[in-house]
XYZ file of C-alpha atoms in Angstrom:
444
model
C 115.283 76.525 26.060
C 116.445 79.924 27.582
C 114.272 81.016 30.435
C 112.628 84.671 30.213
C 110.011 85.785 32.926
C 108.346 88.901 33.340
C 107.164 91.181 36.307
C 104.138 93.642 35.322
C 103.328 96.052 37.949
C 100.619 98.743 37.400
C 102.030 102.085 37.905
C 98.850 103.140 39.877
C 100.501 102.842 43.499
C 103.594 101.602 45.486
C 105.077 98.124 45.398
C 104.018 96.561 48.454
C 105.240 93.224 50.196
C 102.856 90.867 48.076
C 103.635 92.017 44.557
C 107.474 92.242 45.443
C 107.516 88.749 46.440
C 106.058 88.002 43.174
C 108.686 90.047 41.405
C 111.208 88.576 43.584
C 110.383 84.922 42.729
C 110.277 85.510 38.993
C 113.993 87.223 39.454
C 115.027 84.536 41.435
C 113.821 81.670 39.088
C 115.578 83.719 36.174
C 118.690 83.881 37.718
C 118.851 80.154 38.988
C 118.168 79.134 35.293
C 120.645 81.501 33.827
C 117.648 83.301 32.265
C 116.176 86.993 31.788
C 114.021 88.944 33.627
C 111.552 91.604 32.084
C 110.140 94.775 33.737
C 106.846 95.434 31.783
C 105.178 98.237 33.162
C 101.354 97.847 32.776
C 100.059 101.436 32.255
C 97.262 100.759 29.662
C 95.162 102.734 32.285
C 96.465 106.133 31.361
C 94.213 108.063 33.623
C 95.256 106.272 36.549
C 98.946 105.677 35.895
C 101.292 108.255 37.012
C 105.087 108.718 36.157
C 105.934 109.079 39.875
C 104.526 105.760 40.747
C 106.538 104.199 37.682
C 109.824 105.825 39.013
C 109.046 104.396 42.275
C 108.624 100.916 40.904
C 112.026 101.455 39.267
C 113.544 102.635 42.505
C 112.356 100.113 44.584
C 113.254 97.089 42.346
C 116.948 98.691 41.972
C 117.443 99.297 45.631
C 116.237 95.760 46.220
C 118.814 94.434 43.567
C 116.251 93.127 41.295
C 117.699 94.573 38.297
C 116.003 93.888 34.795
C 117.345 92.717 31.621
C 114.407 94.241 29.397
C 112.188 96.920 30.039
C 108.661 97.833 28.458
C 105.730 100.066 28.686
C 102.604 98.714 27.475
C 101.133 102.250 26.932
C 103.593 102.330 23.777
C 102.202 99.030 22.315
C 98.500 99.843 21.864
C 98.722 99.193 18.042
C 99.635 95.487 18.787
C 96.777 95.062 20.997
C 94.510 96.327 18.288
C 96.005 94.345 15.932
C 95.358 91.253 18.031
C 91.816 92.394 18.996
C 91.098 92.732 15.220
C 92.371 88.925 14.526
C 90.190 87.608 17.328
C 87.121 89.784 16.480
C 87.890 88.112 12.691
C 87.870 84.643 14.002
C 84.682 85.171 16.128
C 86.461 84.912 19.431
C 86.098 88.442 20.512
C 82.319 89.528 20.333
C 80.563 92.977 21.332
C 78.060 92.978 24.176
C 75.723 95.838 25.059
C 74.530 94.994 28.476
C 74.871 97.831 31.309
C 76.455 96.746 34.588
C 72.956 97.010 36.213
C 71.723 94.490 33.795
C 74.380 92.127 34.352
C 73.852 92.299 37.923
C 70.304 91.446 37.888
C 70.876 88.723 35.626
C 73.497 87.257 37.915
C 71.064 87.646 40.931
C 68.134 85.733 39.052
C 70.870 82.870 38.202
C 71.590 82.685 41.958
C 68.168 82.407 43.182
C 67.537 79.491 40.776
C 70.487 77.886 42.108
C 72.552 78.335 38.891
C 76.283 79.570 38.635
C 76.372 83.009 37.979
C 78.185 83.008 34.559
C 77.559 85.110 31.546
C 74.914 83.583 29.403
C 76.274 84.616 26.031
C 72.929 86.562 24.991
C 75.117 89.055 23.049
C 75.712 86.341 20.663
C 72.347 86.089 19.507
C 71.975 89.880 18.873
C 71.189 90.641 15.291
C 72.832 93.534 13.340
C 69.794 95.415 13.673
C 69.818 95.138 17.313
C 73.338 96.044 17.561
C 72.770 99.181 15.665
C 69.667 99.856 17.760
C 71.660 99.756 20.700
C 74.498 102.048 19.228
C 71.800 104.352 18.261
C 70.817 104.712 22.178
C 74.552 105.884 22.598
C 75.534 102.453 24.092
C 79.103 101.366 23.468
C 79.883 97.443 23.575
C 82.540 96.039 25.793
C 84.070 93.034 24.097
C 84.162 89.339 25.639
C 86.312 86.448 24.450
C 84.404 83.286 23.581
C 85.727 80.390 25.592
C 85.845 76.833 24.144
C 84.244 75.445 27.379
C 86.615 72.611 27.929
C 88.844 71.522 30.323
C 92.593 73.083 30.139
C 95.641 71.589 31.567
C 99.049 72.257 32.528
C 101.792 71.162 34.648
C 102.071 73.974 37.046
C 105.875 74.710 38.299
C 104.588 75.210 42.043
C 101.192 73.148 42.141
C 101.988 70.201 40.000
C 99.408 69.101 37.313
C 96.402 71.722 37.307
C 93.078 71.693 35.503
C 90.516 74.382 34.596
C 87.206 73.748 33.129
C 86.287 77.038 31.268
C 82.701 75.621 30.796
C 82.211 77.007 34.454
C 83.540 80.513 33.464
C 82.074 83.551 31.995
C 83.595 84.574 29.055
C 86.125 87.240 30.152
C 85.771 90.987 29.109
C 89.185 91.940 27.300
C 87.900 95.640 26.253
C 85.802 97.929 28.349
C 82.989 100.063 26.857
C 85.465 103.139 26.715
C 87.639 101.256 24.893
C 90.344 100.545 27.410
C 92.099 97.109 27.312
C 91.999 95.166 30.337
C 94.912 93.508 31.732
C 94.387 89.955 29.923
C 94.772 90.577 26.399
C 97.983 92.980 26.641
C 99.504 90.400 28.923
C 99.088 87.471 26.296
C 100.169 89.568 23.391
C 103.056 90.632 25.283
C 104.019 87.259 26.291
C 103.964 85.873 22.860
C 105.894 88.897 21.412
C 108.376 89.073 24.155
C 108.972 85.169 24.040
C 107.936 85.044 27.642
C 108.711 81.310 28.541
C 107.300 81.056 32.140
C 104.448 83.096 33.774
C 104.870 82.948 37.664
C 102.359 84.694 39.875
C 100.200 83.983 42.834
C 97.876 81.167 43.308
C 94.732 83.616 43.041
C 95.280 83.720 39.260
C 94.623 79.812 38.571
C 91.144 80.200 37.390
C 92.461 83.070 34.894
C 95.325 80.920 33.492
C 92.649 78.441 31.902
C 91.304 81.582 29.911
C 94.638 82.859 28.965
C 95.818 79.829 27.661
C 92.748 79.731 25.192
C 93.716 83.007 24.105
C 97.451 82.064 23.586
C 96.132 79.344 21.243
C 93.462 81.491 19.642
C 96.311 83.762 18.760
C 98.692 81.230 17.616
C 101.412 81.609 19.979
C 103.378 79.551 22.255
C 101.955 78.792 25.611
C 104.100 79.486 28.373
C 104.858 77.369 31.603
C 102.743 78.617 34.527
C 103.643 78.687 38.342
C 101.189 79.670 40.932
C 102.940 80.326 44.260
C 101.036 80.409 47.708
C 99.864 83.594 48.908
C 101.209 85.326 52.137
C 99.237 85.310 55.227
C 100.068 86.711 58.638
C 102.017 85.229 61.487
C 98.815 83.541 62.847
C 97.957 81.863 59.690
C 95.178 84.407 58.801
C 95.049 87.063 56.166
C 97.571 89.626 56.141
C 96.416 92.607 58.419
C 95.526 95.789 56.419
C 98.636 97.374 57.765
C 101.273 94.755 56.811
C 99.468 93.963 53.594
C 99.900 97.308 52.315
C 103.332 98.164 53.538
C 105.112 99.498 50.560
C 108.759 98.970 50.229
C 109.507 102.595 50.072
C 107.971 102.670 53.753
C 110.023 99.829 54.800
C 113.031 101.318 53.676
C 112.146 104.431 55.492
C 111.637 102.074 58.611
C 115.245 101.136 58.419
C 114.799 97.643 56.866
C 117.888 96.411 54.797
C 117.233 95.147 51.100
C 118.822 91.914 51.944
C 116.889 91.139 54.847
C 113.591 91.963 52.809
C 114.752 89.577 50.038
C 115.992 87.128 52.218
C 112.563 87.119 54.058
C 110.251 87.143 51.033
C 112.467 84.620 49.395
C 112.735 81.911 51.911
C 109.454 81.981 53.815
C 107.217 79.208 52.627
C 110.297 77.190 51.708
C 112.402 74.108 52.856
C 115.353 76.792 53.226
C 116.157 77.874 56.718
C 114.962 81.489 57.342
C 118.613 82.992 57.561
C 120.044 86.112 55.877
C 121.422 85.518 52.417
C 125.090 86.539 51.552
C 123.584 88.297 48.602
C 120.255 88.494 46.562
C 122.462 86.681 43.796
C 123.485 83.904 46.185
C 119.834 83.570 47.076
C 118.896 83.136 43.275
C 121.521 80.477 43.120
C 119.880 78.455 45.793
C 116.313 78.773 44.170
C 114.167 75.877 43.380
C 110.209 75.688 43.056
C 110.905 72.032 44.526
C 111.535 73.906 47.930
C 108.417 75.607 47.976
C 105.625 74.107 50.153
C 101.774 74.305 49.474
C 101.011 75.784 52.576
C 100.581 79.540 52.578
C 103.625 81.646 53.510
C 103.737 83.080 56.927
C 104.563 86.645 56.850
C 106.043 87.442 60.221
C 107.732 90.887 60.953
C 109.632 89.314 63.852
C 111.306 87.288 61.434
C 112.146 90.127 59.342
C 113.610 91.982 62.172
C 115.654 88.999 63.061
C 117.237 88.953 59.612
C 117.640 92.700 59.510
C 119.848 92.460 62.478
C 121.587 89.517 60.980
C 122.418 91.504 58.269
C 123.680 94.387 60.095
C 126.012 92.132 62.173
C 127.746 90.673 59.202
C 128.175 93.832 57.413
C 131.497 94.832 56.602
C 133.147 98.290 57.424
C 133.758 98.855 53.878
C 130.118 98.464 52.985
C 129.004 100.664 56.265
C 131.471 103.381 55.802
C 129.621 105.624 53.441
C 126.565 105.331 55.473
C 128.354 106.047 58.797
C 129.904 109.243 57.299
C 126.320 110.255 56.166
C 125.237 109.994 59.840
C 128.226 111.652 60.975
C 129.219 108.621 62.988
C 132.124 107.392 61.143
C 134.618 106.589 64.133
C 136.637 103.972 62.658
C 136.259 100.313 61.655
C 136.892 99.151 65.419
C 133.994 101.383 66.323
C 131.868 99.742 63.599
C 132.911 96.073 64.263
C 132.047 96.507 68.018
C 128.516 98.464 67.490
C 127.169 96.442 64.768
C 126.388 93.612 66.997
C 124.056 95.717 68.795
C 121.974 97.274 66.025
C 118.670 96.366 65.028
C 118.257 99.257 62.422
C 121.260 100.925 61.021
C 120.332 104.456 62.182
C 120.544 102.867 65.624
C 124.287 103.576 65.423
C 123.881 107.489 66.230
C 122.721 106.877 69.607
C 125.855 104.032 70.068
C 128.103 106.753 68.791
C 127.083 109.242 71.637
C 128.435 106.389 74.152
C 131.912 107.072 72.923
C 132.155 110.904 72.316
C 129.203 111.958 74.409
C 127.550 113.620 75.842
C 126.407 111.005 78.167
C 124.634 111.734 81.399
C 125.994 109.281 84.124
C 123.649 107.227 86.229
C 125.234 107.168 89.675
C 123.394 105.257 92.340
C 126.105 105.182 94.761
C 128.596 108.108 94.769
C 131.060 106.420 96.991
C 131.347 103.478 94.577
C 131.974 105.846 91.893
C 134.554 107.746 93.824
C 136.252 104.483 94.394
C 136.319 103.457 91.143
C 137.993 106.926 90.032
C 140.444 106.313 92.689
C 141.950 103.081 91.240
C 141.503 104.285 87.330
C 144.550 103.011 85.435
C 146.457 105.797 83.810
C 146.561 103.981 80.468
C 143.205 103.079 78.894
C 143.943 100.113 76.400
C 142.787 96.886 75.583
C 143.481 95.510 78.930
C 142.309 98.368 81.045
C 138.918 97.041 81.851
C 140.161 93.667 83.259
C 142.688 95.607 85.323
C 140.173 98.378 86.416
C 137.416 96.182 87.417
C 139.856 93.977 89.455
C 141.081 96.905 91.427
C 137.555 98.196 91.814
C 136.500 94.763 93.249
C 139.379 94.795 95.723
C 138.518 98.238 96.809
C 134.999 98.125 97.258
C 134.218 94.378 97.398
C 131.647 94.461 94.990
C 131.518 91.501 92.524
C 129.499 90.158 89.434
C 126.479 92.233 88.549
C 127.067 94.704 91.513
C 130.466 95.244 90.236
C 129.824 95.468 86.387
C 126.424 96.940 86.187
C 126.922 100.201 88.109
C 130.137 100.744 86.105
C 128.128 100.537 82.868
C 125.606 102.802 84.226
C 128.277 105.346 85.126
C 130.028 105.236 81.811
C 127.093 104.855 79.254
C 123.863 105.861 81.198
C 122.577 102.412 80.123
C 121.620 99.012 81.554
C 122.746 97.232 78.059
C 124.913 97.917 75.325
C 128.191 97.183 73.686
C 131.139 94.970 75.223
C 132.696 97.221 77.923
C 136.128 96.038 77.459
C 136.302 97.199 73.928
C 134.194 100.438 74.594
C 136.141 101.906 77.345
C 139.391 102.489 75.203
C 137.140 104.322 72.479
C 135.527 106.371 75.258
C 139.222 107.469 76.492
C 140.294 108.272 79.842
C 139.614 112.113 80.141
C 135.615 111.382 79.535
C 135.989 108.210 81.798
C 136.950 110.705 84.615
C 134.401 113.110 84.108
C 131.459 110.710 83.850
C 132.715 109.078 87.271
C 132.622 112.654 88.560
C 128.932 112.794 87.526
C 129.526 114.948 84.512
C 127.928 114.846 81.250
C 130.616 114.181 78.948
């Protein structure tokens, strides 16, 4: 069987880390199996869906490297959902209900007060045609519920192993609202059937829904796909994700300077037995994906891990890849410059500050003018790859300084900083003229 999965975001907001992890796991599984990844825009809520959010979804997935093989808009498929609803109505599986939200809420409270589960009592199934007509005359519009069979629905879950749901313990789900709007479930099942989706992979908060959806698949006569319900993300402390992190959008992470491969490596490997290291590419990440590697404990989302992976991605980035971005920042000072500076980067744009160390202006920090003058006096005429070693030996002999007392003052003078790139490699890039001016205390 050829694997085919789907990601069905709603264009009513931006993609955030939680739903991108779902998209990523689907994509990785499809690539690992040589299958297809479908992007299906869930825009049936025409009032809340926007073209801007839809474009943002495409932009974010493309930036992360999660290219899709097929793409659909559910808003263009209402006729398919209407046809499926008609079939379910004719079979007696989709029935009209006229209760208001307040009426349903009161019934739930009564059930709870009696120690009963707050599930729908199917009162609408006993309505006569005359009673339905009376409700219609009042101006009430029905919502439509799917009549569950009330049985144990079982499946072998890709992530959880054997799973069962007793649909007798559930309310018949509403598939169509009073205003005629299709809720997520029916369009999803119809499209999964017609698009030949073989595997539905999503968060474990959908496990209960799966029992009802399998019954809808069966009622429509379609093949039931395999299901996988992955653990949810939690914070580094094991608690629910903070609102700040949980709502962090991919576009915001991009603006914050995170590399796409850092994001995908992080989301693709947390909660698995794989080491949390940067992947060579998102394709390589897919080649190593397997549900057997995923644990049952919630995946811990720690921004410290993401920061570490982001630095790893930059430290390994070839000059050919970085060159265009360096040019855009007016910081393309050559391959040797990039090879030196990338080891000091946490975010790519940090390179702008490092470029200043080379071309200035740097305001030197001179705590001992006599030391600076002595260092200037023995500065080699030629500043090449051996200059730093030769120069520091001469300064040591001239001043008696050694160790940190020798190297730190020179770093302060030449860079204005206490930490930074390897000085032996940096000094030839700065050049003798700027070195002299900085030793004299001038901004250069």
